[in-house]
Structure formats: structure tokens, C-alpha cells
Coordinates of C-alpha atoms and ligand atoms in Angstrom, one line a residue:
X1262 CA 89.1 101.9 98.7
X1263 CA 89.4 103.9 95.0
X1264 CA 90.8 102.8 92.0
X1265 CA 93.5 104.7 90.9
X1266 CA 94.0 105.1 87.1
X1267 CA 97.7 106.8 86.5
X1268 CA 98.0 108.9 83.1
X1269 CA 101.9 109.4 82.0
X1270 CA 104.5 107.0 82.7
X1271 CA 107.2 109.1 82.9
X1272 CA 110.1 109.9 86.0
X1273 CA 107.1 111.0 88.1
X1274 CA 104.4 108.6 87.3
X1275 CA 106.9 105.7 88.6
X1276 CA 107.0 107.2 91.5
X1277 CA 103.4 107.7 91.5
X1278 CA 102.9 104.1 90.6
X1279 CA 105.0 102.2 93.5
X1280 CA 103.7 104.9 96.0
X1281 CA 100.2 103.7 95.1
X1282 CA 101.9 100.2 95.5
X1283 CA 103.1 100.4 98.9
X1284 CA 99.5 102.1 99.8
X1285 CA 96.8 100.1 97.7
X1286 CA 95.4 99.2 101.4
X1287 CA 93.6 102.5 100.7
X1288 CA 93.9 102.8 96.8
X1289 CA 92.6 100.0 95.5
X1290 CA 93.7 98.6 92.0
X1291 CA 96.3 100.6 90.1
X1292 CA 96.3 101.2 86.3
X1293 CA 98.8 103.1 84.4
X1294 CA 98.0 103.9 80.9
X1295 CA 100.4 106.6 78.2
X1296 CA 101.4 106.6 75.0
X1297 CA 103.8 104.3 75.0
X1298 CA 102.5 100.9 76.7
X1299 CA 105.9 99.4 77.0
X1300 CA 106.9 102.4 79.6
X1301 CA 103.9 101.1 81.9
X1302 CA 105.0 97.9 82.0
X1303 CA 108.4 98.5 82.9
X1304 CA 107.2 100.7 85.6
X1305 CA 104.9 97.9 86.6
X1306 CA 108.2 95.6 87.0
X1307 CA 110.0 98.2 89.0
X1308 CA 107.3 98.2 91.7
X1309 CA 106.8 94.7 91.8
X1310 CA 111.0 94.0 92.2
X1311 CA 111.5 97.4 94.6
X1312 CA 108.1 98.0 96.4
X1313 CA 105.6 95.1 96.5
X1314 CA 101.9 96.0 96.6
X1315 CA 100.7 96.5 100.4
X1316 CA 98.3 94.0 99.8
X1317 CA 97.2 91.8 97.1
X1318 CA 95.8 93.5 94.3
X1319 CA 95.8 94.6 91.2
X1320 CA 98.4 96.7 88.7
X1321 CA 97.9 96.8 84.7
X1322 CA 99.1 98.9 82.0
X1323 CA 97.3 100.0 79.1
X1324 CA 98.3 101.8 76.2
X1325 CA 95.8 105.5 75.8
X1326 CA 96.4 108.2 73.7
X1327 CA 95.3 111.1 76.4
X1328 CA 94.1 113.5 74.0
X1329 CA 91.6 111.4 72.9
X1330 CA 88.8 112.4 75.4
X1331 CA 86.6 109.2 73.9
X1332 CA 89.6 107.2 74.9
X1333 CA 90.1 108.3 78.1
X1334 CA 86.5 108.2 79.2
X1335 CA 86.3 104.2 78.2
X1336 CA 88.9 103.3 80.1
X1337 CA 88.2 105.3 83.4
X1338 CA 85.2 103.3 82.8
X1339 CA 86.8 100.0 81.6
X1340 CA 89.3 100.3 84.8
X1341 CA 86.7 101.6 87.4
X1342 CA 88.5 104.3 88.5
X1343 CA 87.4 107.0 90.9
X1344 CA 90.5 108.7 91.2
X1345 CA 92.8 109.5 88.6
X1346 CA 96.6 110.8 88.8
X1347 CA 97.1 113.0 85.7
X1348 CA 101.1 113.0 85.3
X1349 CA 101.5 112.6 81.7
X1350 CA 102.5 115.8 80.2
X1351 CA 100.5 118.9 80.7
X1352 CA 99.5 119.1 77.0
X1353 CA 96.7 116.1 78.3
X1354 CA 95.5 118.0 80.9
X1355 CA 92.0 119.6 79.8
X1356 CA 91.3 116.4 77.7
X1357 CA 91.8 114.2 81.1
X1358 CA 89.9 117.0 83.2
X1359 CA 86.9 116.8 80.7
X1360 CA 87.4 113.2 81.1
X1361 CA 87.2 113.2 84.7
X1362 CA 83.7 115.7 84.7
X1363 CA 82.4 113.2 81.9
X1364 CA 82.3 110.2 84.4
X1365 CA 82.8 111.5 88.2
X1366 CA 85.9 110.3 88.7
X1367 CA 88.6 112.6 90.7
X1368 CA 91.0 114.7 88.9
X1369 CA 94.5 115.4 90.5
X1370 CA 97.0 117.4 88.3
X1371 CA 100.6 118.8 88.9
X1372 CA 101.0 121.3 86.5
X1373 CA 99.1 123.7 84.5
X1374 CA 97.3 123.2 81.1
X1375 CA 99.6 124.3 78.4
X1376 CA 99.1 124.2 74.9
X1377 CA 102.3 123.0 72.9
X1378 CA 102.3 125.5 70.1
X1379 CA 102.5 128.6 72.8
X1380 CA 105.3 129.1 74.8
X1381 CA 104.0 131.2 77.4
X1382 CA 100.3 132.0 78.9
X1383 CA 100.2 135.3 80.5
X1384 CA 98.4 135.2 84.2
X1385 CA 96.7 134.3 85.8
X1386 CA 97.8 130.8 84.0
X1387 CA 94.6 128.7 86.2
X1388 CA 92.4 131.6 84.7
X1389 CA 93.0 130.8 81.4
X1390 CA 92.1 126.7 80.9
X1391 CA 91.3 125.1 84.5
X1392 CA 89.5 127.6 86.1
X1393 CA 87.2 128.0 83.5
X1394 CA 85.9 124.1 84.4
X1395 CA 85.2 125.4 88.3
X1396 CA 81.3 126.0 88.0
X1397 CA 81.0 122.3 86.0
X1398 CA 83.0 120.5 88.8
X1399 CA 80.8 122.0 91.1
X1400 CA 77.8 121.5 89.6
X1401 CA 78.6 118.0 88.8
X1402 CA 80.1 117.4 92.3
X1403 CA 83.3 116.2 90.8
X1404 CA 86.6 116.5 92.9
X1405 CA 89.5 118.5 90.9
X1406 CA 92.7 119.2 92.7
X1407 CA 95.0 121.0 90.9
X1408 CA 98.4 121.6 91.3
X1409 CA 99.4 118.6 93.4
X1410 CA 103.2 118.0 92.9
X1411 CA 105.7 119.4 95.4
X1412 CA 106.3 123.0 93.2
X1413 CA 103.4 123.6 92.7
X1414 CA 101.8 121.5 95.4
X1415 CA 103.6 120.8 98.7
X1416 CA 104.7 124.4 98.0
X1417 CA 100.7 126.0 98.2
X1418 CA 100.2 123.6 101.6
X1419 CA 103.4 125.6 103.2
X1420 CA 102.1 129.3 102.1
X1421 CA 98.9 128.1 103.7
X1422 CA 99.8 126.3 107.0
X1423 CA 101.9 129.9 107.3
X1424 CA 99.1 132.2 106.4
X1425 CA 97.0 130.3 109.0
X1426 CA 99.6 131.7 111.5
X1427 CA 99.3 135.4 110.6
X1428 CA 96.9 137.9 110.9
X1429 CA 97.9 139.6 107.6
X1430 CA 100.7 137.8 105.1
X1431 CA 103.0 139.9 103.5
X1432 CA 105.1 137.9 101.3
X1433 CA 105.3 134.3 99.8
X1434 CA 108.8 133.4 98.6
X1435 CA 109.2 129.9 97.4
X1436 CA 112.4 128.9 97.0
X1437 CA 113.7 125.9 95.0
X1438 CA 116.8 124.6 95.2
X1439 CA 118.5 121.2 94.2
X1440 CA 122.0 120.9 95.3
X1441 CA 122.3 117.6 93.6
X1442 CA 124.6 116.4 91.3
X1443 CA 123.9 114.0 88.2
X1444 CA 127.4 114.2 87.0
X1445 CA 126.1 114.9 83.3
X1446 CA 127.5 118.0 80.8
X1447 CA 124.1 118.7 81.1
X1448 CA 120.5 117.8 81.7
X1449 CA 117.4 118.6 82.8
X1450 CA 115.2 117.0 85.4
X1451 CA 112.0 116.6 83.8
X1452 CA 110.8 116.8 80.2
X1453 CA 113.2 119.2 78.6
X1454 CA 110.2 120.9 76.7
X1455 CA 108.6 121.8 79.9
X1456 CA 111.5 122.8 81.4
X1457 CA 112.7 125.1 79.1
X1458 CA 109.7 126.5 78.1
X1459 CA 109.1 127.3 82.0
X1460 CA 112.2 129.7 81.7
X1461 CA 112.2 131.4 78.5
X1462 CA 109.3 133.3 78.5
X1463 CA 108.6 136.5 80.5
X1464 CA 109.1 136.1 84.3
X1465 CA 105.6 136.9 86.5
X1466 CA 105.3 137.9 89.7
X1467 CA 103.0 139.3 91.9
X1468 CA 104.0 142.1 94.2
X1469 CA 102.4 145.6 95.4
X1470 CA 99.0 143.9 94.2
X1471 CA 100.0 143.5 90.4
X1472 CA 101.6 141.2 87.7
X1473 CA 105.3 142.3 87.5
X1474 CA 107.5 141.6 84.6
X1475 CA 111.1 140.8 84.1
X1476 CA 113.5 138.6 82.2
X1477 CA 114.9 135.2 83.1
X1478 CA 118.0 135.2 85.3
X1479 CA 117.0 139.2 85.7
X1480 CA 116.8 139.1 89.6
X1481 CA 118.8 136.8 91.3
X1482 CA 119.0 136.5 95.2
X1483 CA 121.6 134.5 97.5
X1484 CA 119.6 132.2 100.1
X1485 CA 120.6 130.4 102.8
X1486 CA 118.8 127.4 103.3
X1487 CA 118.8 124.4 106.0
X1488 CA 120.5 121.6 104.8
X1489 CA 122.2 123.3 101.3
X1490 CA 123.8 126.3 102.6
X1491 CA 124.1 129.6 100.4
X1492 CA 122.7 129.0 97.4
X1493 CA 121.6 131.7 94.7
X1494 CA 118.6 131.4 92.8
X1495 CA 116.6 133.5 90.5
X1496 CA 113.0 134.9 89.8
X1497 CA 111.0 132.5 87.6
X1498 CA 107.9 132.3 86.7
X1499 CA 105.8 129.1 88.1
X1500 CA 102.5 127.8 88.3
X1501 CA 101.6 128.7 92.0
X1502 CA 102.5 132.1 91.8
X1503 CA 99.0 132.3 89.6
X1504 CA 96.7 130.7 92.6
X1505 CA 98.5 132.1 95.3
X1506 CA 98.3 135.3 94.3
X1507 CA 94.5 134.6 94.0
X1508 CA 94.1 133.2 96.9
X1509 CA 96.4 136.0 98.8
X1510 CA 96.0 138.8 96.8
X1511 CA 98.0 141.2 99.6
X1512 CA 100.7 139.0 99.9
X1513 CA 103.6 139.7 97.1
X1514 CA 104.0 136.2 95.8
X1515 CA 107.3 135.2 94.1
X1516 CA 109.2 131.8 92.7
X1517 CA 112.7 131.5 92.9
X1518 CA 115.0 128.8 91.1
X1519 CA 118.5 127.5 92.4
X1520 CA 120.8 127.6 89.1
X1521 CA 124.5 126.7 89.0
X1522 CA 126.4 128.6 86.8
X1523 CA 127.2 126.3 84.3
X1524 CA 123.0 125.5 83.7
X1525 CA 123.1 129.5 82.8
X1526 CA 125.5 129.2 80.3
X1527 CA 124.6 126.1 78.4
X1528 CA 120.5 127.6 78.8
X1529 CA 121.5 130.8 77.7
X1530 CA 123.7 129.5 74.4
X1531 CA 120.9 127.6 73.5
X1532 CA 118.2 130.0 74.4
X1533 CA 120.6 132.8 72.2
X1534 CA 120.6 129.9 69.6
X1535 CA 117.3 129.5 69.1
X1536 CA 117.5 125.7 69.6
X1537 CA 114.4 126.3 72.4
X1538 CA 112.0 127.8 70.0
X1539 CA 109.2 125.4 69.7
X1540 CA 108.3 127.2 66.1
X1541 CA 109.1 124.6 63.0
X1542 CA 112.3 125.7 61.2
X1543 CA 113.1 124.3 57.6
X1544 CA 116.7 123.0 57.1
X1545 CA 118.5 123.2 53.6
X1546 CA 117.4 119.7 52.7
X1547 CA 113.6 120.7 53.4
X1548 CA 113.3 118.7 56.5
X1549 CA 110.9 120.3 59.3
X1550 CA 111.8 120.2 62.4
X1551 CA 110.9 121.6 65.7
X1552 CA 114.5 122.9 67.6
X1553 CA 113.1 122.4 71.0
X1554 CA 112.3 118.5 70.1
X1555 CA 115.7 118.4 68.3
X1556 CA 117.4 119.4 71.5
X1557 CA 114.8 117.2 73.7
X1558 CA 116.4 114.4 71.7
X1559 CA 119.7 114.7 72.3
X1560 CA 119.4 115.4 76.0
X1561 CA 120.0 112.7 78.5
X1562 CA 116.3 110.9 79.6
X1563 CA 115.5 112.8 83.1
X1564 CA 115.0 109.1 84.1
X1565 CA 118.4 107.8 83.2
X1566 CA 119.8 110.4 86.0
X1567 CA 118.4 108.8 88.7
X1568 CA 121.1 105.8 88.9
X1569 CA 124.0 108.1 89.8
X1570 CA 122.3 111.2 91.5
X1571 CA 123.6 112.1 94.5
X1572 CA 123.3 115.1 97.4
X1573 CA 119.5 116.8 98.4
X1574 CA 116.9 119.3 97.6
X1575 CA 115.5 121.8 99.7
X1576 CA 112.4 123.5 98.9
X1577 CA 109.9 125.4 101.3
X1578 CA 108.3 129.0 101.7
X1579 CA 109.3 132.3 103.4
X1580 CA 106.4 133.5 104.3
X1581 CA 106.6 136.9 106.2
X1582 CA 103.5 138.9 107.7
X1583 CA 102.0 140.0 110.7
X1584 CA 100.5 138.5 114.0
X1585 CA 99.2 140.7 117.3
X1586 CA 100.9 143.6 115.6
X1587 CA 104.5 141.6 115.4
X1588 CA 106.7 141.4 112.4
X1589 CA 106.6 137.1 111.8
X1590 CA 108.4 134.9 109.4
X1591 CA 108.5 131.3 109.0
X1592 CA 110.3 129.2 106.7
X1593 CA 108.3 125.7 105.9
X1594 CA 110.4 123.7 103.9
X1595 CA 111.1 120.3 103.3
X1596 CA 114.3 118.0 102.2
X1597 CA 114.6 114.9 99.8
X1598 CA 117.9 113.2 99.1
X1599 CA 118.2 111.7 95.8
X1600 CA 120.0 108.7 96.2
X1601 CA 117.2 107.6 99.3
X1602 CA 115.0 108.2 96.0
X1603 CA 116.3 105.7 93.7
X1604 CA 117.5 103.5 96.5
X1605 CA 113.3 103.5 97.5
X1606 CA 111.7 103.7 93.9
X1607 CA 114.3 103.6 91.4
X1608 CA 114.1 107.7 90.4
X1609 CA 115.7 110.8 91.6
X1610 CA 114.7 112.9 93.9
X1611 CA 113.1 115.3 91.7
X1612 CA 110.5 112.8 90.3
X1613 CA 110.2 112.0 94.0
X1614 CA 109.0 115.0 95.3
X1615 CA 106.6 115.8 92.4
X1616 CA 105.2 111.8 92.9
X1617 CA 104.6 111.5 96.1
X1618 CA 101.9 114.7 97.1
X1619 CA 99.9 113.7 94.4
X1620 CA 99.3 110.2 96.0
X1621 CA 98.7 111.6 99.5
X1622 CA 96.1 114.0 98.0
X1623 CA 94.9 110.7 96.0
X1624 CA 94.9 109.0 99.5
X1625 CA 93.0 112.4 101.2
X1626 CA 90.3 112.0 98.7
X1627 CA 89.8 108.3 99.1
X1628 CA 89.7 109.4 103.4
X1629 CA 86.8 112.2 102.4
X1630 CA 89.6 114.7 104.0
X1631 CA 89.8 116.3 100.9
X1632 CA 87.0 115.1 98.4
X1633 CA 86.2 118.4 97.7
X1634 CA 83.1 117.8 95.3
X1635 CA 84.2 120.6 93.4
X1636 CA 87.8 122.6 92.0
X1637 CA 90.5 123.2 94.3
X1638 CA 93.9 124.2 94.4
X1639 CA 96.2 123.1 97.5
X1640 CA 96.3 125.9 99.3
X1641 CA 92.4 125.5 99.4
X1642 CA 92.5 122.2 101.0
X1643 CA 94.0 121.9 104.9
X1644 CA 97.4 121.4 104.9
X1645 CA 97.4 119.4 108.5
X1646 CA 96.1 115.9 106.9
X1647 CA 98.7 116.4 104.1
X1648 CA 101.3 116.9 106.3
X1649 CA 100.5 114.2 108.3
X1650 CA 100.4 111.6 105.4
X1651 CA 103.3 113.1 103.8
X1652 CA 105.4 112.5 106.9
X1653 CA 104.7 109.3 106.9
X1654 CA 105.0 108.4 102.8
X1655 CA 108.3 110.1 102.8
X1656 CA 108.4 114.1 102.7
X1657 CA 108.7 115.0 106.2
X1658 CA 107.7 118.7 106.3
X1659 CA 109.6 121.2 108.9
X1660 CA 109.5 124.5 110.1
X1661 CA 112.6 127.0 110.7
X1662 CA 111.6 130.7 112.8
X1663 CA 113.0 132.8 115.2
X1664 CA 112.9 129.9 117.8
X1665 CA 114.9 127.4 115.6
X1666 CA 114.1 124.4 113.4
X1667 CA 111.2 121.9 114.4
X1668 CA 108.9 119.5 112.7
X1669 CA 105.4 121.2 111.4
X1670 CA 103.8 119.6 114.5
X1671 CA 106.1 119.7 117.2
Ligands
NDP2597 P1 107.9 112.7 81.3 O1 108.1 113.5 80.1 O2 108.9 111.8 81.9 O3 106.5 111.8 81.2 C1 105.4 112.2 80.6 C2 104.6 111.0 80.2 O4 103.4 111.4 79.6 C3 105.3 110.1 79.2 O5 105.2 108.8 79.6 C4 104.5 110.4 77.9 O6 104.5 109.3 77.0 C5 103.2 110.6 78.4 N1 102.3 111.3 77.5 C6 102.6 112.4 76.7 N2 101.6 112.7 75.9 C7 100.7 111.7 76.1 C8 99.4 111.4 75.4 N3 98.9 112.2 74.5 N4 98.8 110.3 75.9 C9 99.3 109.6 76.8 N5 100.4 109.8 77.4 C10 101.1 110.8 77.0 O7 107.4 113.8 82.4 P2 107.6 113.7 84.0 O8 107.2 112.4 84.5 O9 108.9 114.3 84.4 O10 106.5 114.8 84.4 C11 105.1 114.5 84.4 C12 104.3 115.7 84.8 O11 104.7 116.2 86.1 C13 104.5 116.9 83.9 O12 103.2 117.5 83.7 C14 105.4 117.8 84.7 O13 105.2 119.2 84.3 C15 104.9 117.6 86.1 N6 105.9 117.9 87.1 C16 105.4 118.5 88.2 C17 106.3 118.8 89.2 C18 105.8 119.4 90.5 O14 106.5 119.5 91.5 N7 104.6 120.0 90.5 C19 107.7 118.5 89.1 C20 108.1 117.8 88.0 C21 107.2 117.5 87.0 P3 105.7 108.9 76.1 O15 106.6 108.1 77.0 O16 105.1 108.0 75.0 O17 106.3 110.1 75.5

């Protein structure tokens, strides 16, 4: 068993939280520590009314200011923790990471290092903060795996468990598409400010062996997808497009985003606005304010969706190459209904699909499956015992190719 020591209490960290709960046979005790204290404790009542613990054990919040890398060593060594679940907001991540190599506890991430005063990194975004930590995790031994949410995440597992199919791999298309509906004017699904800040920069991709750049809602693309039907979605730029195109260099790697129209519109008002710009403005009355944070504000909590979210998400990989001299493609994708969600853990389904791979990784490392002793991202790690655990915790992953649609290991 490892303690588990869970940094954020956001949408995703409850689901982090209870799916630790309903699996603290191989966990351990849980801790949850953010900013704001009262959020962990609310999160700790959630699990104990929906989930129960699995066994016995133990669950306690604490309040941590995560960029405080003196705080955050104390209490990974206050709490014991040999594993800990970084889902607080990516801002925290090299001051948890440094944290992690400090004491030898396991790192898990799922999203990249961002700094709050720049809106966009250019690639490859791994190269430019967590990557540079590779050699000391290493040295040190320490487990790091990075990227460990669903997109990125689950998404890296499904370009691998494809590659491993192929001789050569030609393309990597993740597709992301949630055909839900929160019945709000409008809303994001996760923190506003990383949301938006994903999709007003300059798009990357990687194709003919090169970073490509366009606009947002440049290149769009009508896919048809198990479960959701025709859906269009559009070139964005995204974490594992960075990794994958390291790891698969020959491959053209690109991210697409399901939008609905009416998400363009509001987006690009705003965008045109300049209510996303995360520079200070000064209003008439000499009040500084940040427009992003303004808008942040008066944007529904991503949490306060999940009550009346209904309909599914679809999100897997085309991944197209070459095997004994044959043109192959296989679609690896998995679906999560949002109502099952909050019926299960009280959150949407988006929360729910970035929780839950970060706890079977958590789980993988506890097993030895995937204590790595050093950096890794997912597509690094084998996909099979993720899969495996991942079926069974609640993201059943499939397969659709020429021959029709089938679990991963049928
Ligand atoms: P939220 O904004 O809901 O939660 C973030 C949490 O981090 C909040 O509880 C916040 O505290 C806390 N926090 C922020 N700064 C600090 C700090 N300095 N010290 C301690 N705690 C802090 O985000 P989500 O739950 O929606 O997302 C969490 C992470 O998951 C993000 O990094 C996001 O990018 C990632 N994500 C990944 C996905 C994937 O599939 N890979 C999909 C969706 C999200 P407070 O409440 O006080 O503000």
C-alpha cells in the first residue's frame, strides 16, 4: 500500500479523491490539501456519503499553498506520502515536481507546467519546464509520470497500444468530442483560465516532421465517431501533441476539439473583446484588473455543471500506418456519460475522465507496473495494465478497424 497525498481540490481532484476511496485497498491513506481547505473537506463529505472507502482508513484535508516548495515538502513528509496526485492547477506543477524529487515521493501530473503571466509556450511544451527535471528523477530514482489525465493521458496509451500494432505509424489524430449538454448560456468545463488560454494562442502541430502553425478554429474537420455521430471539430493545440511527436517523430501528430457553434461565437466575442487577455488593464476609476479573471468570475463553476449534465463524450485516436506492407488504421477510443458521472461521484463527465487515469497510474505505481524510477510520459509506460485497470475503475477502452468495433482485449 502508498499513501496518496492529492494537490487541488477542484472538479477533478473529487473525482480523484473518491476513486482513491473506492480503491485505498491498494492506496493507502488519502490526503487532499489546496488553497482553500474548506473545498477538501467538502470533497471529503462527498466520498464518504457517495463512495465509502474500500476499507477502513484514512482521509484528511489540509490547507497548502502549492507554490510554497517548503510547504509542500513538510507535508508529503507530515502525511507519508509516496505517491502524490498533482491536480491543482498547472501553475503548481514544478513547485510540486521539485517537491516530489526533494523527498522520493511519486509525481503524477495531467497537464503541462504553465506559467500564469504567459499565454502560450512554443514546443515542444515538456521541453521547456518538465523535461528539464528528467536526468534528476533519474538520478534520484524518483517516479514522474506526466501527463496522466484522459487528454493528455488515456489519449498517449491509445497512440501507443496502436503504434505497437504497426510497423511504421503514419498519423496520430486525437479527437475530442463532448456531445454533452449543461443547459448553460455558456460555460466551460474546467478552469476557464486554462481553458481559454489552451485556445487563443497559436495552434501546433506536428506533420511532415515539423512544428506547423495556424490559427484557432483555422482547420476544422467533420468526424464521425461511435456513439456521437458527425461531429466537427477543429485543430488545437494540446499537451500531447509535444510528447507524441517526440516519441513518434515520423508520425504527423494532431489534436482536434469538438465545438458547437454557439461556443465559437461567445469564444470568439470575447476573444475579439479582449476579455481573455491575461495582461492587467486599468479601468477609469484606477482599479487593476486581470480580464481573463474578470470573466473567470462570472462564469458558471465547472463543478456546478455536473448536477444537470446530460448525453456522452467520445475521445480516442486515429492512428493510421503500416503493417507487412498494408495500409492499417485503428480507432482506440473510449466513452463516458456524464450523468453515470455525477450519479457515481457527484461530477461531470469531464472531471471524470481527467480523474480517473491518474488513479490507475497511482495504482500502477503502487503494483511496481509502472514505478518507473525515473520521468515518463504515458505513452512510455505499457498501455495493457492501464487498460486493464481502467476497464475495471470505469473507462472501458475499445477499438473500431476494418473488422468492426471490439474491446481493446477481445
Ligand atoms: P479547478 O480549477 O477546478 O481546481 C484547481 C484546484 O487547484 C483548486 O482547488 C485550486 O484551489 C487549487 N489550487 C490552485 N492554486 C493552488 C495553490 N497555489 N496551492 C494549492 N492549491 C491550489 O481545476 P480542475 O479540477 O478542473 O483541473 C485540475 C487540473 O487538471 C488542471 O491542471 C487541469 O488542466 C487538469 N485537467 C486535465 C485534463 C486531462 O484530461 N488531462 C482534463 C481536465 C483538467 P482554489 O479552490 O483555492 O482556487
Amino acid at each position: 500500500k502508498k499513501n496518496v497525498l492529492i494537490i487541488g481540490a477542484g472538479g477533478v481532484a473529487q473525482v480523484v479523491a473518491h476513486k482513491c476511496a473506492q480503491n485505498n485497498d491498494v492506496l493507502g491513506d488519502i490526503h487532499i490539501a489546496s488553497r482553500t481547505k474548506a473545498k477538501c473537506d467538502e470533497i471529503i463529505a462527498s466520498v464518504h456519503e457517495k463512495s465509502a472507502m474500500k476499507q477502513d482508513g484514512v482521509i484528511a484535508a489540509h490547507q497548502l499553498d502549492a507554490l510554497n516548495l517548503a510547504a509542500v515538502v513538510a507535508l508529503i513528509g507530515e502525511t507519508g506520502a509516496q505517491i502524490v496526485i498533482n491536480v491543482g492547477s498547472p501553475f503548481v506543477n514544478m513547485t510540486v515536481l521539485d517537491a516530489c524529487i526533494e523527498t522520493g515521493a511519486a509525481y503524477i501530473d495531467t497537464a503541462i507546467h504553465e506559467e500564469p503571466d504567459k499565454i502560450c509556450e512554443t514546443p515542444p511544451w515538456y521541453g521547456n519546464y518538465e523535461w528539464k527535471k528528467r536526468d534528476l528523477c533519474a538520478e534520484k530514482g524518483v517516479t514522474a509520470i506526466l501527463g496522466a489525465g484522459f487528454d493528455p493521458g488515456v489519449v498517449n496509451a491509445f497512440a501507443r497500444f496502436a503504434a505497437d500494432q504497426m510497423d511504421e505509424v503514419r498519423s496520430i489524430d486525437i479527437v475530442d468530442i463532448n456531445a454533452g449538454s449543461h443547459g448553460k448560456y455558456f460555460a466551460t468545463n474546467f478552469d476557464p483560465e486554462i481553458n481559454f488560454r489552451e485556445f487563443t494562442g497559436t495552434v501546433y502541430s506536428w506533420q511532415s516532421g515539423a512544428w506547423q502553425e495556424n490559427a484557432m478554429f483555422e482547420v476544422g474537420r467533420e468526424w464521425d465517431l461511435p456513439v456521437v455521430g458527425k461531429q466537427m471539430a477543429y485543430m488545437s493545440g494540446h499537451d500531447e501533441v509535444h510528447s507524441l511527436s517526440a516519441n513518434y517523430p515520423k508520425a504527423d501528430v494532431r489534436f482536434w476539439m469538438g465545438f458547437g457553434e454557439h461556443y465559437i461565437n461567445v469564444f470568439t466575442v470575447l476573444k475579439n473583446l479582449g476579455l481573455l487577455s491575461e495582461q492587467p488593464v486599468k479601468t477609469a476609476e484606477g482599479q487593476v484588473v486581470v480580464p481573463l479573471k474578470v470573466v473567470k468570475a462570472v462564469l458558471p463553476d465547472p463543478a456546478s455543471l455536473a448536477p444537470n449534465y446530460t448525453g456522452k463524450t467520445c475521445i480516442g485516436d486515429l492512428v493510421k500506418g503500416t503493417k507487412d506492407g498494408q495500409e492499417v488504421e485503428l480507432f482506440v477510443y473510449n466513452v463516458a456519460d456524464h450523468a453515470e458521472a455525477y450519479k457515481e461521484v457527484g461530477s461531470q463527465g469531464i472531471s471524470y475522465t481527467a480523474g480517473v487515469p491518474p488513479v490507475a497510474a497511482a495504482m500502477l505505481i503502487a503494483t511496481g507496473e509502472w514505478d518507473a524510477k525515473t520521468m515518463k510520459n504515458v505513452e512510455e509506460m505499457d498501455p495493457k495494465p492501464f487498460f486493464t485497470l481502467l476497464d475495471r475503475i470505469g473507462l472501458p477502452t475499445r477499438v473500431r478497424d476494418k473488422d468492426g468495433d471490439r474491446a481493446w482485449d477481445a
